[in-house]
Amino acid sequence: MAQWIEACAAGDIDEEDVKSFDHGGKTFAIYRSPDDKYYATDGICTHEHAFLTDGLVMDNIIECPKHNGRFDYRTGAAKGAPVCVNLKTYPVKVEAGKVIIDVG
């Protein structure tokens, strides 16, 4: 069941950047791609449980700050060792300048 939650203002995230959003005891990561689209994933690395918002974002990839594991934030796909478990992704929409994600 869909549960749309306002995560932040669209202008709060720079191009190729990430912002953290907590809801219901869970951390999410919100990204803004070079083509001005927004994406959302779990905010914790599946390998070392580090906060992804402390990582580097480049070319649609988030790199974990703890061990350099890489994920495609558009799909959540793990991009090689040491990560092997994908990130969960969430639907995103932008309405009236607000980034809204379906956390349901």
PDB file of C-alpha atoms in Angstrom:
ATOM      1  CA  MET A   1       0.000   0.000   0.000  1.00  0.00           C
ATOM      2  CA  ALA A   2       1.394   3.408  -0.974  1.00  0.00           C
ATOM      3  CA  GLN A   3       2.434   5.779   1.781  1.00  0.00           C
ATOM      4  CA  TRP A   4       3.693   9.012   0.231  1.00  0.00           C
ATOM      5  CA  ILE A   5       5.807  11.117   2.596  1.00  0.00           C
ATOM      6  CA  GLU A   6       7.379  14.529   1.967  1.00  0.00           C
ATOM      7  CA  ALA A   7      11.144  14.041   2.226  1.00  0.00           C
ATOM      8  CA  CYS A   8      12.505  17.523   1.470  1.00  0.00           C
ATOM      9  CA  ALA A   9      12.296  20.500  -0.829  1.00  0.00           C
ATOM     10  CA  ALA A  10      13.575  19.788  -4.342  1.00  0.00           C
ATOM     11  CA  GLY A  11      16.031  22.670  -4.011  1.00  0.00           C
ATOM     12  CA  ASP A  12      17.601  21.085  -0.908  1.00  0.00           C
ATOM     13  CA  ILE A  13      19.531  18.593  -3.052  1.00  0.00           C
ATOM     14  CA  ASP A  14      22.231  19.730  -5.462  1.00  0.00           C
ATOM     15  CA  GLU A  15      22.815  17.933  -8.753  1.00  0.00           C
ATOM     16  CA  GLU A  16      24.668  14.645  -8.173  1.00  0.00           C
ATOM     17  CA  ASP A  17      24.169  14.855  -4.429  1.00  0.00           C
ATOM     18  CA  VAL A  18      22.366  12.904  -1.723  1.00  0.00           C
ATOM     19  CA  LYS A  19      20.270  13.872   1.287  1.00  0.00           C
ATOM     20  CA  SER A  20      19.192  11.779   4.239  1.00  0.00           C
ATOM     21  CA  PHE A  21      15.562  11.389   5.293  1.00  0.00           C
ATOM     22  CA  ASP A  22      14.344   9.453   8.343  1.00  0.00           C
ATOM     23  CA  HIS A  23      10.836   8.101   8.722  1.00  0.00           C
ATOM     24  CA  GLY A  24       9.357   5.365  10.873  1.00  0.00           C
ATOM     25  CA  GLY A  25      12.717   4.387  12.359  1.00  0.00           C
ATOM     26  CA  LYS A  26      14.279   3.913   8.925  1.00  0.00           C
ATOM     27  CA  THR A  27      16.861   5.992   7.041  1.00  0.00           C
ATOM     28  CA  PHE A  28      16.354   6.774   3.364  1.00  0.00           C
ATOM     29  CA  ALA A  29      18.669   8.457   0.849  1.00  0.00           C
ATOM     30  CA  ILE A  30      17.277  10.901  -1.729  1.00  0.00           C
ATOM     31  CA  TYR A  31      19.376  11.635  -4.853  1.00  0.00           C
ATOM     32  CA  ARG A  32      19.248  14.218  -7.634  1.00  0.00           C
ATOM     33  CA  SER A  33      20.694  13.004 -10.927  1.00  0.00           C
ATOM     34  CA  PRO A  34      22.534  15.084 -13.553  1.00  0.00           C
ATOM     35  CA  ASP A  35      19.345  15.106 -15.670  1.00  0.00           C
ATOM     36  CA  ASP A  36      17.399  16.621 -12.730  1.00  0.00           C
ATOM     37  CA  LYS A  37      15.493  13.480 -11.757  1.00  0.00           C
ATOM     38  CA  TYR A  38      15.078  12.346  -8.157  1.00  0.00           C
ATOM     39  CA  TYR A  39      15.586   8.847  -6.768  1.00  0.00           C
ATOM     40  CA  ALA A  40      15.295   7.209  -3.347  1.00  0.00           C
ATOM     41  CA  THR A  41      16.970   4.155  -1.799  1.00  0.00           C
ATOM     42  CA  ASP A  42      17.570   2.751   1.637  1.00  0.00           C
ATOM     43  CA  GLY A  43      20.053   5.068   3.318  1.00  0.00           C
ATOM     44  CA  ILE A  44      22.253   2.389   4.879  1.00  0.00           C
ATOM     45  CA  CYS A  45      24.827   0.309   2.965  1.00  0.00           C
ATOM     46  CA  THR A  46      23.849  -3.360   2.660  1.00  0.00           C
ATOM     47  CA  HIS A  47      27.413  -4.496   3.376  1.00  0.00           C
ATOM     48  CA  GLU A  48      28.889  -2.419   6.222  1.00  0.00           C
ATOM     49  CA  HIS A  49      25.786  -0.572   7.475  1.00  0.00           C
ATOM     50  CA  ALA A  50      27.331   2.875   6.923  1.00  0.00           C
ATOM     51  CA  PHE A  51      25.232   5.943   6.104  1.00  0.00           C
ATOM     52  CA  LEU A  52      25.294   6.399   2.337  1.00  0.00           C
ATOM     53  CA  THR A  53      24.782  10.146   2.672  1.00  0.00           C
ATOM     54  CA  ASP A  54      28.418  10.319   3.824  1.00  0.00           C
ATOM     55  CA  GLY A  55      29.507   8.769   0.516  1.00  0.00           C
ATOM     56  CA  LEU A  56      30.471  10.147  -2.871  1.00  0.00           C
ATOM     57  CA  VAL A  57      27.846  10.570  -5.626  1.00  0.00           C
ATOM     58  CA  MET A  58      29.065  10.569  -9.227  1.00  0.00           C
ATOM     59  CA  ASP A  59      27.680   9.364 -12.556  1.00  0.00           C
ATOM     60  CA  ASN A  60      24.497   7.899 -11.000  1.00  0.00           C
ATOM     61  CA  ILE A  61      26.556   5.908  -8.479  1.00  0.00           C
ATOM     62  CA  ILE A  62      26.673   6.234  -4.687  1.00  0.00           C
ATOM     63  CA  GLU A  63      29.908   5.019  -3.135  1.00  0.00           C
ATOM     64  CA  CYS A  64      29.804   3.854   0.476  1.00  0.00           C
ATOM     65  CA  PRO A  65      32.174   5.916   2.642  1.00  0.00           C
ATOM     66  CA  LYS A  66      33.274   2.931   4.697  1.00  0.00           C
ATOM     67  CA  HIS A  67      34.579   0.481   2.106  1.00  0.00           C
ATOM     68  CA  ASN A  68      34.000   2.042  -1.329  1.00  0.00           C
ATOM     69  CA  GLY A  69      31.168  -0.322  -2.259  1.00  0.00           C
ATOM     70  CA  ARG A  70      29.210   1.138  -5.163  1.00  0.00           C
ATOM     71  CA  PHE A  71      25.499   1.139  -6.009  1.00  0.00           C
ATOM     72  CA  ASP A  72      23.534   2.531  -8.948  1.00  0.00           C
ATOM     73  CA  TYR A  73      21.072   4.713  -7.066  1.00  0.00           C
ATOM     74  CA  ARG A  74      18.574   4.634  -9.960  1.00  0.00           C
ATOM     75  CA  THR A  75      18.066   0.867  -9.651  1.00  0.00           C
ATOM     76  CA  GLY A  76      19.712   0.017  -6.320  1.00  0.00           C
ATOM     77  CA  ALA A  77      22.007  -2.455  -8.118  1.00  0.00           C
ATOM     78  CA  ALA A  78      25.220  -3.413  -6.328  1.00  0.00           C
ATOM     79  CA  LYS A  79      28.098  -2.691  -8.698  1.00  0.00           C
ATOM     80  CA  GLY A  80      30.674  -5.262  -7.562  1.00  0.00           C
ATOM     81  CA  ALA A  81      32.703  -6.357  -4.571  1.00  0.00           C
ATOM     82  CA  PRO A  82      32.573  -5.900  -1.706  1.00  0.00           C
ATOM     83  CA  VAL A  83      28.811  -5.247  -1.993  1.00  0.00           C
ATOM     84  CA  CYS A  84      26.626  -8.041  -3.325  1.00  0.00           C
ATOM     85  CA  VAL A  85      23.157  -7.155  -1.996  1.00  0.00           C
ATOM     86  CA  ASN A  86      21.183  -4.480  -3.864  1.00  0.00           C
ATOM     87  CA  LEU A  87      19.680  -1.433  -2.170  1.00  0.00           C
ATOM     88  CA  LYS A  88      15.903  -1.228  -1.982  1.00  0.00           C
ATOM     89  CA  THR A  89      14.548   1.620  -4.105  1.00  0.00           C
ATOM     90  CA  TYR A  90      11.391   3.674  -3.613  1.00  0.00           C
ATOM     91  CA  PRO A  91       9.092   5.542  -6.022  1.00  0.00           C
ATOM     92  CA  VAL A  92       9.647   9.310  -6.066  1.00  0.00           C
ATOM     93  CA  LYS A  93       7.607  12.227  -7.345  1.00  0.00           C
ATOM     94  CA  VAL A  94       8.072  15.988  -7.183  1.00  0.00           C
ATOM     95  CA  GLU A  95       5.018  18.124  -6.520  1.00  0.00           C
ATOM     96  CA  ALA A  96       4.961  21.858  -5.820  1.00  0.00           C
ATOM     97  CA  GLY A  97       8.732  21.868  -5.307  1.00  0.00           C
ATOM     98  CA  LYS A  98       8.658  19.022  -2.756  1.00  0.00           C
ATOM     99  CA  VAL A  99      10.305  15.615  -3.119  1.00  0.00           C
ATOM    100  CA  ILE A 100       7.818  12.952  -2.024  1.00  0.00           C
ATOM    101  CA  ILE A 101       8.672   9.262  -1.673  1.00  0.00           C
ATOM    102  CA  ASP A 102       6.505   6.194  -1.291  1.00  0.00           C
ATOM    103  CA  VAL A 103       7.823   4.519   1.853  1.00  0.00           C
ATOM    104  CA  GLY A 104       4.983   1.978   1.908  1.00  0.00           C
TER     105      GLY A 104
END
